[in-house]
Amino acid sequence: MNILLASTSTLFGGNYLEYITDEIAQLFEGISEIVFIPYARPSGISHEKYTANAADFFKTLNIQVKGLHEFENPISALNNAKGYFTGGGNTFLLVKMLHENGLMEVLKQNITSGKPYLGTSAGSNIAGLNMKTTNDMPIVYPPSFDCMGLVNFNLNPHYLDPNPDLKHNGETRETRIKEFLTQNDTKVVGLREGNWIRKIGEKTTVEGREKTRIFEKGKEPYEIEAGTEL
Amino acid sequence: MNILLASTSTLFGGNYLEYITDEIAQLFEGISEIVFIPYARPSGISHEKYTANAADFFKTLNIQVKGLHEFENPISALNNAKGYFTGGGNTFLLVKMLHENGLMEVLKQNITSGKPYLGTSAGSNIAGLNMKTTNDMPIVYPPSFDCMGLVNFNLNPHYLDPNPDLKHNGETRETRIKEFLTQNDTKVVGLREGNWIRKIGEKTTVEGREKTRIFEKGKEPYEIEAGTEL
């Protein structure tokens, strides 16, 4: 397998995918065209506009981008593609579209067979076992929360540490993930912005500029350094 | 109808239900025992412990509390009860339990017939049309997102204004609710902590110390004062 799962597409004050350009170039080395999956629609933007944003970035790497919505038959589009990028947005919307159109399994098979995959945020969530640790609002009802399981854990992208100054009683991210662990025995990788997961062959590591917080049932959460194997 | 839907059970630095004691006393006037629905299990605490917490508060009002989990037949327990309180926690867990045990509709019928209902946070969410504007993590998969529809809108409890100082690219609450409105034509009441919704008969008002932010499809979000009819 050859996959890169980023916490976010854009760092605060940075440009789209900028901080991770070198890693993306390496991921898609030798490939001149990829399929972009725009279904997560951040802020509700159209598939066309979202695909154009992705294409703008990939132009700088001399890689052509086609949106999956442009194809009459998205299943054969996935089967014929050389590589994939799924952008962030709303995970419920993304997972609903993938399941309803029979694409989750097709995408998984292609990636498992070695085609490179880039995910950011919601696009990273779907590489986990299921979407039960997304931060997104359940704006639509997907037929299942199951995802591709390209890695044997769940992700929490945009992982955010508790803010001690916040005078607010909504749950912290850590509280939410601990609630998940009362109902599920699945490792959760709290991926801070600026970090990503890289899987090459059977080896999965966490990379980037921050430590990564790991949550497991029956253990205190703990931190691992960039480069650590997952 | 006679219902009170609070954004939160506890204000920052306050005690459980303290800020809303007078309103609760009024809601349950003349009633000496209510049923508590503990299914949302905040931080994964047990039904027993959660019910004990609620009972502690209601002792000060001379109202006895029985947890719904204590009854062999929860449907007849709901039908025989004089009033209800559903506490906060995880909305997915709460809605899953209510649907799987056939309780959502039974609770709705009893409240519609005039029995008083108190909800906080997740317990307020289930009074809306559906749970698609909860802030909670989807830690379990409910058979449906539909809720009781005691009011003709959705709630977003613990509504939180964007923090301009946060150097983080996760979505703000406002962005999430706007994404909801790209997929649904349902009014959303952004209920800040310290506020509640009160419905007596056919009249629904928003109450409390803060303004309330309203989101509707095709309109800019707007603010309403306490006392405004919804």
CSV table of C-alpha atoms in Angstrom, one decimal:
chain,number,residue,atom,x,y,z
A,1,MET,CA,0.0,0.0,0.0
A,2,ASN,CA,1.0,3.6,-0.6
A,3,ILE,CA,-1.1,6.1,1.3
A,4,LEU,CA,-0.8,9.5,2.9
A,5,LEU,CA,-3.5,10.6,5.4
A,6,ALA,CA,-3.2,14.2,6.5
A,7,SER,CA,-4.9,15.8,9.4
A,8,THR,CA,-5.8,18.9,7.4
A,9,SER,CA,-5.3,20.3,3.9
A,10,THR,CA,-4.3,23.7,5.0
A,11,LEU,CA,-2.3,25.0,8.0
A,12,PHE,CA,-3.3,28.2,9.7
A,13,GLY,CA,-2.0,31.1,7.6
A,14,GLY,CA,-0.8,28.7,4.9
A,15,ASN,CA,-1.9,27.8,1.4
A,16,TYR,CA,-3.8,24.7,0.2
A,17,LEU,CA,-1.6,21.5,0.7
A,18,GLU,CA,1.5,23.7,0.7
A,19,TYR,CA,3.1,22.3,3.9
A,20,ILE,CA,3.0,18.8,2.5
A,21,THR,CA,3.9,19.4,-1.2
A,22,ASP,CA,7.1,17.3,-1.1
A,23,GLU,CA,5.4,14.3,0.4
A,24,ILE,CA,2.5,14.5,-2.2
A,25,ALA,CA,5.0,14.7,-5.0
A,26,GLN,CA,6.7,11.6,-3.7
A,27,LEU,CA,3.4,9.8,-3.2
A,28,PHE,CA,2.3,10.3,-6.8
A,29,GLU,CA,5.8,10.0,-8.4
A,30,GLY,CA,5.5,8.9,-12.1
A,31,ILE,CA,1.8,9.5,-12.2
A,32,SER,CA,0.4,12.2,-14.5
A,33,GLU,CA,-3.3,12.1,-13.7
A,34,ILE,CA,-5.4,11.3,-10.6
A,35,VAL,CA,-9.1,11.2,-9.7
A,36,PHE,CA,-10.3,13.6,-7.0
A,37,ILE,CA,-13.3,12.7,-4.8
A,38,PRO,CA,-15.1,16.0,-4.0
A,39,TYR,CA,-18.1,14.5,-2.2
A,40,ALA,CA,-17.3,16.0,1.3
A,41,ARG,CA,-18.0,19.5,-0.1
A,42,PRO,CA,-16.5,21.8,2.6
A,43,SER,CA,-18.9,24.7,3.4
A,44,GLY,CA,-21.3,23.1,0.8
A,45,ILE,CA,-19.2,24.2,-2.2
A,46,SER,CA,-20.0,22.5,-5.5
A,47,HIS,CA,-18.2,19.4,-6.8
A,48,GLU,CA,-16.9,21.5,-9.8
A,49,LYS,CA,-15.5,24.3,-7.6
A,50,TYR,CA,-13.9,21.9,-5.2
A,51,THR,CA,-12.3,19.9,-8.0
A,52,ALA,CA,-11.0,23.1,-9.6
A,53,ASN,CA,-9.3,24.0,-6.2
A,54,ALA,CA,-7.6,20.6,-6.1
A,55,ALA,CA,-6.6,20.9,-9.8
A,56,ASP,CA,-5.0,24.3,-9.2
A,57,PHE,CA,-2.6,22.8,-6.6
A,58,PHE,CA,-1.8,19.7,-8.7
A,59,LYS,CA,-0.9,21.8,-11.7
A,60,THR,CA,2.2,22.8,-9.8
A,61,LEU,CA,3.2,19.1,-9.7
A,62,ASN,CA,2.3,18.6,-13.4
A,63,ILE,CA,-0.5,16.2,-12.4
A,64,GLN,CA,-3.9,16.4,-14.0
A,65,VAL,CA,-7.0,16.1,-11.8
A,66,LYS,CA,-10.4,14.8,-12.8
A,67,GLY,CA,-13.4,15.0,-10.4
A,68,LEU,CA,-15.2,11.7,-9.8
A,69,HIS,CA,-18.5,13.5,-10.5
A,70,GLU,CA,-17.4,14.1,-14.1
A,71,PHE,CA,-17.6,10.4,-15.0
A,72,GLU,CA,-20.8,8.7,-16.1
A,73,ASN,CA,-19.7,5.5,-14.4
A,74,PRO,CA,-17.8,6.3,-11.2
A,75,ILE,CA,-17.0,2.6,-10.5
A,76,SER,CA,-15.1,2.2,-13.7
A,77,ALA,CA,-13.5,5.6,-13.2
A,78,LEU,CA,-12.1,4.4,-9.9
A,79,ASN,CA,-11.0,1.1,-11.5
A,80,ASN,CA,-9.2,3.0,-14.4
A,81,ALA,CA,-7.6,5.6,-12.2
A,82,LYS,CA,-3.8,5.7,-11.4
A,83,GLY,CA,-4.2,7.4,-8.1
A,84,TYR,CA,-6.7,9.1,-5.8
A,85,PHE,CA,-7.2,12.2,-3.6
A,86,THR,CA,-10.2,12.6,-1.3
A,87,GLY,CA,-10.6,16.1,0.1
A,88,GLY,CA,-12.0,17.2,3.4
A,89,GLY,CA,-15.4,18.6,4.3
A,90,ASN,CA,-18.2,16.7,5.9
A,91,THR,CA,-17.5,13.0,6.5
A,92,PHE,CA,-21.2,12.1,6.7
A,93,LEU,CA,-21.8,13.5,3.3
A,94,LEU,CA,-18.7,11.8,1.9
A,95,VAL,CA,-19.5,8.3,3.4
A,96,LYS,CA,-23.1,8.5,2.4
A,97,MET,CA,-22.2,9.2,-1.3
A,98,LEU,CA,-19.5,6.5,-1.3
A,99,HIS,CA,-21.8,3.8,0.2
A,100,GLU,CA,-24.9,4.7,-1.8
A,101,ASN,CA,-22.9,4.5,-5.1
A,102,GLY,CA,-21.1,1.3,-4.2
A,103,LEU,CA,-17.7,3.1,-4.2
A,104,MET,CA,-16.3,2.5,-0.8
A,105,GLU,CA,-15.3,-1.1,-1.5
A,106,VAL,CA,-14.1,-0.4,-5.1
A,107,LEU,CA,-11.8,2.4,-3.8
A,108,LYS,CA,-10.5,0.1,-1.1
A,109,GLN,CA,-9.7,-2.7,-3.5
A,110,ASN,CA,-7.8,-0.4,-5.8
A,111,ILE,CA,-5.8,1.2,-3.0
A,112,THR,CA,-5.1,-2.2,-1.4
A,113,SER,CA,-3.7,-3.4,-4.8
A,114,GLY,CA,-1.1,-0.6,-4.6
A,115,LYS,CA,-2.5,2.6,-6.2
A,116,PRO,CA,-1.5,5.7,-4.3
A,117,TYR,CA,-4.0,7.5,-2.1
A,118,LEU,CA,-4.0,10.9,-0.5
A,119,GLY,CA,-6.6,11.9,2.0
A,120,THR,CA,-7.1,15.1,4.0
A,121,SER,CA,-9.4,15.4,7.0
A,122,ALA,CA,-12.6,13.6,6.0
A,123,GLY,CA,-10.6,12.0,3.2
A,124,SER,CA,-8.3,10.6,5.9
A,125,ASN,CA,-11.2,9.5,8.2
A,126,ILE,CA,-12.5,7.1,5.5
A,127,ALA,CA,-9.1,5.2,5.5
A,128,GLY,CA,-9.8,4.2,9.1
A,129,LEU,CA,-12.0,1.3,10.3
A,130,ASN,CA,-15.1,3.5,10.6
A,131,MET,CA,-16.1,7.2,10.8
A,132,LYS,CA,-17.2,7.0,14.4
A,133,THR,CA,-14.4,9.4,15.5
A,134,THR,CA,-15.1,12.2,13.0
A,135,ASN,CA,-15.6,15.7,14.3
A,136,ASP,CA,-18.2,16.5,11.7
A,137,MET,CA,-21.9,17.3,12.2
A,138,PRO,CA,-24.3,14.5,11.1
A,139,ILE,CA,-26.0,16.6,8.5
A,140,VAL,CA,-27.1,13.5,6.4
A,141,TYR,CA,-27.7,9.9,7.4
A,142,PRO,CA,-25.3,7.4,5.8
A,143,PRO,CA,-26.4,3.8,5.3
A,144,SER,CA,-23.4,2.7,7.4
A,145,PHE,CA,-20.5,4.3,9.4
A,146,ASP,CA,-18.0,1.6,8.1
A,147,CYS,CA,-15.0,2.9,6.1
A,148,MET,CA,-12.2,1.3,4.1
A,149,GLY,CA,-10.0,0.1,7.0
A,150,LEU,CA,-6.8,0.7,5.1
A,151,VAL,CA,-5.2,1.0,8.6
A,152,ASN,CA,-6.2,-1.0,11.6
A,153,PHE,CA,-7.3,2.0,13.7
A,154,ASN,CA,-9.5,5.1,13.6
A,155,LEU,CA,-8.4,8.7,13.0
A,156,ASN,CA,-9.4,11.9,14.6
A,157,PRO,CA,-8.1,14.6,12.3
A,158,HIS,CA,-7.7,18.2,13.4
A,159,TYR,CA,-7.0,16.8,16.9
A,160,LEU,CA,-7.3,19.8,19.3
A,161,ASP,CA,-6.0,19.9,22.9
A,162,PRO,CA,-8.4,21.1,25.6
A,163,ASN,CA,-8.3,24.9,26.0
A,164,PRO,CA,-8.0,25.6,29.8
A,165,ASP,CA,-9.2,29.2,29.2
A,166,LEU,CA,-12.5,28.3,27.6
A,167,LYS,CA,-15.4,29.0,29.9
A,168,HIS,CA,-17.7,26.6,28.1
A,169,ASN,CA,-19.1,23.2,29.2
A,170,GLY,CA,-19.3,21.5,25.8
A,171,GLU,CA,-17.1,18.3,25.7
A,172,THR,CA,-13.4,18.5,24.8
A,173,ARG,CA,-12.1,16.4,22.0
A,174,GLU,CA,-10.4,14.1,24.6
A,175,THR,CA,-13.8,13.6,26.4
A,176,ARG,CA,-15.5,12.7,23.1
A,177,ILE,CA,-12.8,10.1,22.1
A,178,LYS,CA,-13.0,8.6,25.6
A,179,GLU,CA,-16.8,8.3,25.2
A,180,PHE,CA,-16.1,6.4,21.9
A,181,LEU,CA,-13.8,4.0,23.8
A,182,THR,CA,-16.6,3.2,26.3
A,183,GLN,CA,-18.5,1.8,23.3
A,184,ASN,CA,-15.7,0.5,21.0
A,185,ASP,CA,-12.4,-1.3,21.4
A,186,THR,CA,-10.6,0.5,18.6
A,187,LYS,CA,-7.4,2.5,18.7
A,188,VAL,CA,-7.8,6.2,17.9
A,189,VAL,CA,-5.0,8.3,16.5
A,190,GLY,CA,-5.5,12.0,17.4
A,191,LEU,CA,-3.8,13.7,14.5
A,192,ARG,CA,-2.9,17.3,15.2
A,193,GLU,CA,-2.8,19.7,12.3
A,194,GLY,CA,0.6,19.6,10.6
A,195,ASN,CA,0.8,15.8,11.0
A,196,TRP,CA,0.1,12.9,8.7
A,197,ILE,CA,0.1,9.2,8.6
A,198,ARG,CA,2.2,7.4,5.9
A,199,LYS,CA,1.7,3.8,5.0
A,200,ILE,CA,4.2,2.2,2.6
A,201,GLY,CA,3.7,-1.5,2.1
A,202,GLU,CA,2.9,-2.9,5.5
A,203,LYS,CA,4.7,-0.1,7.5
A,204,THR,CA,2.6,2.7,8.9
A,205,THR,CA,4.3,5.7,10.6
A,206,VAL,CA,3.1,9.0,11.9
A,207,GLU,CA,4.9,12.1,10.5
A,208,GLY,CA,4.9,15.9,10.8
A,209,ARG,CA,5.9,18.6,13.2
A,210,GLU,CA,3.7,17.8,16.2
A,211,LYS,CA,3.5,14.8,18.6
A,212,THR,CA,0.5,12.5,18.1
A,213,ARG,CA,-1.9,11.5,20.8
A,214,ILE,CA,-3.0,7.9,20.9
A,215,PHE,CA,-6.2,6.7,22.7
A,216,GLU,CA,-6.8,3.0,23.5
A,217,LYS,CA,-9.4,1.3,25.6
A,218,GLY,CA,-8.3,0.8,29.2
A,219,LYS,CA,-5.1,3.0,28.9
A,220,GLU,CA,-4.3,6.6,29.6
A,221,PRO,CA,-3.9,8.5,26.4
A,222,TYR,CA,-0.2,8.8,25.4
A,223,GLU,CA,2.0,10.8,23.0
A,224,ILE,CA,4.2,9.5,20.2
A,225,GLU,CA,6.9,11.3,18.3
A,226,ALA,CA,7.0,11.8,14.5
A,227,GLY,CA,8.5,8.7,12.8
A,228,THR,CA,7.0,6.3,15.3
A,229,GLU,CA,5.5,3.1,13.8
A,230,LEU,CA,1.8,2.6,14.4
B,1,MET,CA,-47.3,21.0,25.8
B,2,ASN,CA,-45.1,21.9,28.8
B,3,ILE,CA,-41.4,21.6,28.0
B,4,LEU,CA,-38.1,23.2,28.9
B,5,LEU,CA,-35.1,22.6,26.7
B,6,ALA,CA,-31.8,23.9,28.1
B,7,SER,CA,-28.5,24.3,26.3
B,8,THR,CA,-26.5,22.9,29.1
B,9,SER,CA,-27.1,21.3,32.6
B,10,THR,CA,-24.3,23.2,34.2
B,11,LEU,CA,-22.8,26.7,33.6
B,12,PHE,CA,-19.1,27.2,33.8
B,13,GLY,CA,-18.2,27.4,37.5
B,14,GLY,CA,-21.8,26.5,38.6
B,15,ASN,CA,-23.5,23.5,40.0
B,16,TYR,CA,-25.6,21.0,38.3
B,17,LEU,CA,-28.9,22.6,37.1
B,18,GLU,CA,-28.4,25.4,39.6
B,19,TYR,CA,-29.0,28.4,37.2
B,20,ILE,CA,-32.3,27.0,36.1
B,21,THR,CA,-33.7,25.8,39.4
B,22,ASP,CA,-36.7,28.1,39.5
B,23,GLU,CA,-37.8,27.3,36.0
B,24,ILE,CA,-37.5,23.5,36.8
B,25,ALA,CA,-39.6,23.9,40.0
B,26,GLN,CA,-42.3,25.7,37.9
B,27,LEU,CA,-42.2,23.1,35.1
B,28,PHE,CA,-42.8,20.2,37.5
B,29,GLU,CA,-45.2,22.0,39.9
B,30,GLY,CA,-47.4,19.6,41.7
B,31,ILE,CA,-45.4,16.5,40.6
B,32,SER,CA,-43.6,14.4,43.2
B,33,GLU,CA,-41.9,11.9,41.0
B,34,ILE,CA,-40.3,11.9,37.5
B,35,VAL,CA,-38.6,9.5,35.3
B,36,PHE,CA,-35.0,10.2,34.3
B,37,ILE,CA,-33.6,9.0,31.0
B,38,PRO,CA,-29.9,8.4,31.6
B,39,TYR,CA,-29.0,6.8,28.2
B,40,ALA,CA,-26.7,9.6,26.9
B,41,ARG,CA,-24.1,8.7,29.6
B,42,PRO,CA,-21.7,11.7,29.6
B,43,SER,CA,-18.1,10.5,29.8
B,44,GLY,CA,-19.5,7.0,29.7
B,45,ILE,CA,-20.8,7.0,33.3
B,46,SER,CA,-23.2,4.3,34.3
B,47,HIS,CA,-27.0,4.7,34.2
B,48,GLU,CA,-27.0,4.2,38.0
B,49,LYS,CA,-24.5,6.9,38.7
B,50,TYR,CA,-26.1,9.4,36.3
B,51,THR,CA,-29.5,8.8,37.8
B,52,ALA,CA,-28.1,9.3,41.3
B,53,ASN,CA,-26.6,12.7,40.2
B,54,ALA,CA,-30.0,13.8,38.9
B,55,ALA,CA,-31.8,12.5,42.0
B,56,ASP,CA,-29.4,14.6,44.2
B,57,PHE,CA,-30.5,17.8,42.5
B,58,PHE,CA,-34.3,16.9,42.5
B,59,LYS,CA,-34.2,16.1,46.2
B,60,THR,CA,-33.8,19.9,46.8
B,61,LEU,CA,-37.2,20.3,45.0
B,62,ASN,CA,-38.8,17.4,46.9
B,63,ILE,CA,-39.1,15.4,43.7
B,64,GLN,CA,-38.2,11.7,43.5
B,65,VAL,CA,-36.3,10.5,40.5
B,66,LYS,CA,-36.4,7.0,39.0
B,67,GLY,CA,-34.0,6.0,36.2
B,68,LEU,CA,-35.7,4.5,33.1
B,69,HIS,CA,-33.1,1.7,33.3
B,70,GLU,CA,-34.6,0.5,36.6
B,71,PHE,CA,-37.9,-0.6,35.1
B,72,GLU,CA,-38.4,-4.0,33.5
B,73,ASN,CA,-40.8,-2.5,31.0
B,74,PRO,CA,-39.6,0.9,30.0
B,75,ILE,CA,-42.6,1.5,27.7
B,76,SER,CA,-45.1,1.2,30.5
B,77,ALA,CA,-42.7,3.1,32.8
B,78,LEU,CA,-42.9,6.1,30.3
B,79,ASN,CA,-46.7,5.7,30.0
B,80,ASN,CA,-47.1,5.6,33.8
B,81,ALA,CA,-44.8,8.5,34.5
B,82,LYS,CA,-45.9,12.0,35.5
B,83,GLY,CA,-43.0,13.9,34.0
B,84,TYR,CA,-39.6,13.4,32.4
B,85,PHE,CA,-36.0,14.6,32.4
B,86,THR,CA,-33.4,13.5,29.8
B,87,GLY,CA,-29.9,14.4,30.7
B,88,GLY,CA,-27.1,15.3,28.3
B,89,GLY,CA,-24.1,13.3,27.1
B,90,ASN,CA,-23.8,11.6,23.7
B,91,THR,CA,-26.8,12.1,21.4
B,92,PHE,CA,-26.0,9.1,19.2
B,93,LEU,CA,-26.1,6.8,22.2
B,94,LEU,CA,-29.3,8.3,23.5
B,95,VAL,CA,-31.1,8.2,20.1
B,96,LYS,CA,-29.9,4.7,19.4
B,97,MET,CA,-31.3,3.4,22.8
B,98,LEU,CA,-34.6,5.2,22.4
B,99,HIS,CA,-35.2,3.9,18.8
B,100,GLU,CA,-34.0,0.4,19.5
B,101,ASN,CA,-36.3,0.1,22.4
B,102,GLY,CA,-39.3,1.7,20.7
B,103,LEU,CA,-39.3,4.6,23.2
B,104,MET,CA,-38.9,7.7,21.0
B,105,GLU,CA,-42.6,7.6,19.9
B,106,VAL,CA,-43.9,6.7,23.3
B,107,LEU,CA,-42.1,9.5,25.0
B,108,LYS,CA,-43.4,11.9,22.3
B,109,GLN,CA,-47.0,10.9,22.7
B,110,ASN,CA,-46.9,11.3,26.5
B,111,ILE,CA,-45.3,14.8,26.2
B,112,THR,CA,-47.7,15.9,23.4
B,113,SER,CA,-50.5,14.9,25.7
B,114,GLY,CA,-49.2,17.5,28.3
B,115,LYS,CA,-46.8,15.8,30.7
B,116,PRO,CA,-43.9,18.1,31.5
B,117,TYR,CA,-40.5,17.4,29.9
B,118,LEU,CA,-37.0,18.7,30.8
B,119,GLY,CA,-34.1,18.2,28.5
B,120,THR,CA,-30.5,19.4,28.8
B,121,SER,CA,-28.0,19.3,25.9
B,122,ALA,CA,-28.6,15.8,24.2
B,123,GLY,CA,-31.9,15.7,26.0
B,124,SER,CA,-32.8,18.9,24.3
B,125,ASN,CA,-31.6,17.8,20.9
B,126,ILE,CA,-34.2,14.9,20.9
B,127,ALA,CA,-37.0,17.4,21.2
B,128,GLY,CA,-36.0,18.8,17.8
B,129,LEU,CA,-37.0,17.4,14.4
B,130,ASN,CA,-33.9,15.3,14.1
B,131,MET,CA,-30.4,15.0,15.6
B,132,LYS,CA,-28.5,16.3,12.6
B,133,THR,CA,-27.3,19.4,14.4
B,134,THR,CA,-25.8,17.7,17.4
B,135,ASN,CA,-22.2,18.5,18.3
B,136,ASP,CA,-21.5,14.9,19.5
B,137,MET,CA,-19.2,12.3,18.1
B,138,PRO,CA,-21.0,9.4,16.2
B,139,ILE,CA,-19.6,6.8,18.6
B,140,VAL,CA,-22.5,4.4,17.8
B,141,TYR,CA,-24.8,4.0,14.8
B,142,PRO,CA,-28.5,4.8,15.5
B,143,PRO,CA,-31.2,3.2,13.3
B,144,SER,CA,-32.4,6.7,12.4
B,145,PHE,CA,-31.5,10.4,13.2
B,146,ASP,CA,-35.2,11.3,13.6
B,147,CYS,CA,-36.3,12.7,16.9
B,148,MET,CA,-39.5,13.7,18.6
B,149,GLY,CA,-40.2,17.0,16.8
B,150,LEU,CA,-41.8,18.6,19.8
B,151,VAL,CA,-40.8,21.9,18.2
B,152,ASN,CA,-40.7,22.6,14.5
B,153,PHE,CA,-37.0,23.2,14.3
B,154,ASN,CA,-33.6,21.7,15.2
B,155,LEU,CA,-31.4,22.7,18.2
B,156,ASN,CA,-27.7,23.2,18.5
B,157,PRO,CA,-27.0,23.2,22.2
B,158,HIS,CA,-23.8,24.6,23.7
B,159,TYR,CA,-23.8,27.0,20.7
B,160,LEU,CA,-20.3,28.5,20.6
B,161,ASP,CA,-19.2,31.6,18.7
B,162,PRO,CA,-16.1,31.4,16.5
B,163,ASN,CA,-12.9,32.2,18.3
B,164,PRO,CA,-10.9,34.6,16.2
B,165,ASP,CA,-7.7,33.8,18.2
B,166,LEU,CA,-7.7,30.1,17.4
B,167,LYS,CA,-5.0,29.1,15.0
B,168,HIS,CA,-6.8,26.0,13.9
B,169,ASN,CA,-8.5,25.0,10.6
B,170,GLY,CA,-11.2,22.8,12.0
B,171,GLU,CA,-14.7,24.1,11.1
B,172,THR,CA,-16.4,26.6,13.4
B,173,ARG,CA,-19.9,25.8,14.7
B,174,GLU,CA,-21.4,28.3,12.3
B,175,THR,CA,-19.7,26.7,9.3
B,176,ARG,CA,-21.1,23.3,10.4
B,177,ILE,CA,-24.6,24.6,10.7
B,178,LYS,CA,-24.3,26.3,7.3
B,179,GLU,CA,-23.2,22.9,5.9
B,180,PHE,CA,-26.4,21.4,7.4
B,181,LEU,CA,-28.5,24.0,5.6
B,182,THR,CA,-27.0,23.1,2.2
B,183,GLN,CA,-28.5,19.6,2.7
B,184,ASN,CA,-31.7,20.4,4.8
B,185,ASP,CA,-34.3,23.1,4.9
B,186,THR,CA,-34.8,23.2,8.7
B,187,LYS,CA,-34.5,26.1,11.0
B,188,VAL,CA,-31.6,25.7,13.6
B,189,VAL,CA,-31.7,27.4,16.9
B,190,GLY,CA,-28.1,28.0,18.1
B,191,LEU,CA,-28.7,27.9,21.9
B,192,ARG,CA,-25.8,29.5,23.8
B,193,GLU,CA,-25.0,28.1,27.3
B,194,GLY,CA,-27.3,29.9,29.9
B,195,ASN,CA,-30.2,29.9,27.5
B,196,TRP,CA,-33.2,27.6,27.2
B,197,ILE,CA,-36.4,27.1,25.1
B,198,ARG,CA,-39.7,27.1,26.9
B,199,LYS,CA,-42.9,25.7,25.2
B,200,ILE,CA,-46.2,26.2,27.1
B,201,GLY,CA,-49.2,25.1,25.1
B,202,GLU,CA,-48.6,26.2,21.5
B,203,LYS,CA,-46.3,29.1,22.5
B,204,THR,CA,-42.5,28.6,22.2
B,205,THR,CA,-40.1,31.2,23.4
B,206,VAL,CA,-36.3,31.4,23.9
B,207,GLU,CA,-35.2,32.4,27.4
B,208,GLY,CA,-32.0,33.1,29.4
B,209,ARG,CA,-29.2,35.5,29.7
B,210,GLU,CA,-27.7,35.5,26.2
B,211,LYS,CA,-29.0,36.3,22.7
B,212,THR,CA,-29.9,33.3,20.6
B,213,ARG,CA,-28.5,32.8,17.1
B,214,ILE,CA,-31.0,31.5,14.4
B,215,PHE,CA,-29.9,29.9,11.2
B,216,GLU,CA,-32.3,29.4,8.2
B,217,LYS,CA,-31.7,28.3,4.6
B,218,GLY,CA,-31.0,31.2,2.3
B,219,LYS,CA,-30.8,33.8,5.1
B,220,GLU,CA,-27.9,35.4,7.0
B,221,PRO,CA,-27.8,34.1,10.6
B,222,TYR,CA,-29.5,36.5,13.0
B,223,GLU,CA,-29.8,37.1,16.7
B,224,ILE,CA,-33.0,37.2,18.8
B,225,GLU,CA,-33.5,38.5,22.4
B,226,ALA,CA,-34.6,36.4,25.3
B,227,GLY,CA,-38.4,36.3,25.4
B,228,THR,CA,-38.8,36.2,21.6
B,229,GLU,CA,-41.3,33.8,20.2
B,230,LEU,CA,-39.9,31.0,18.0
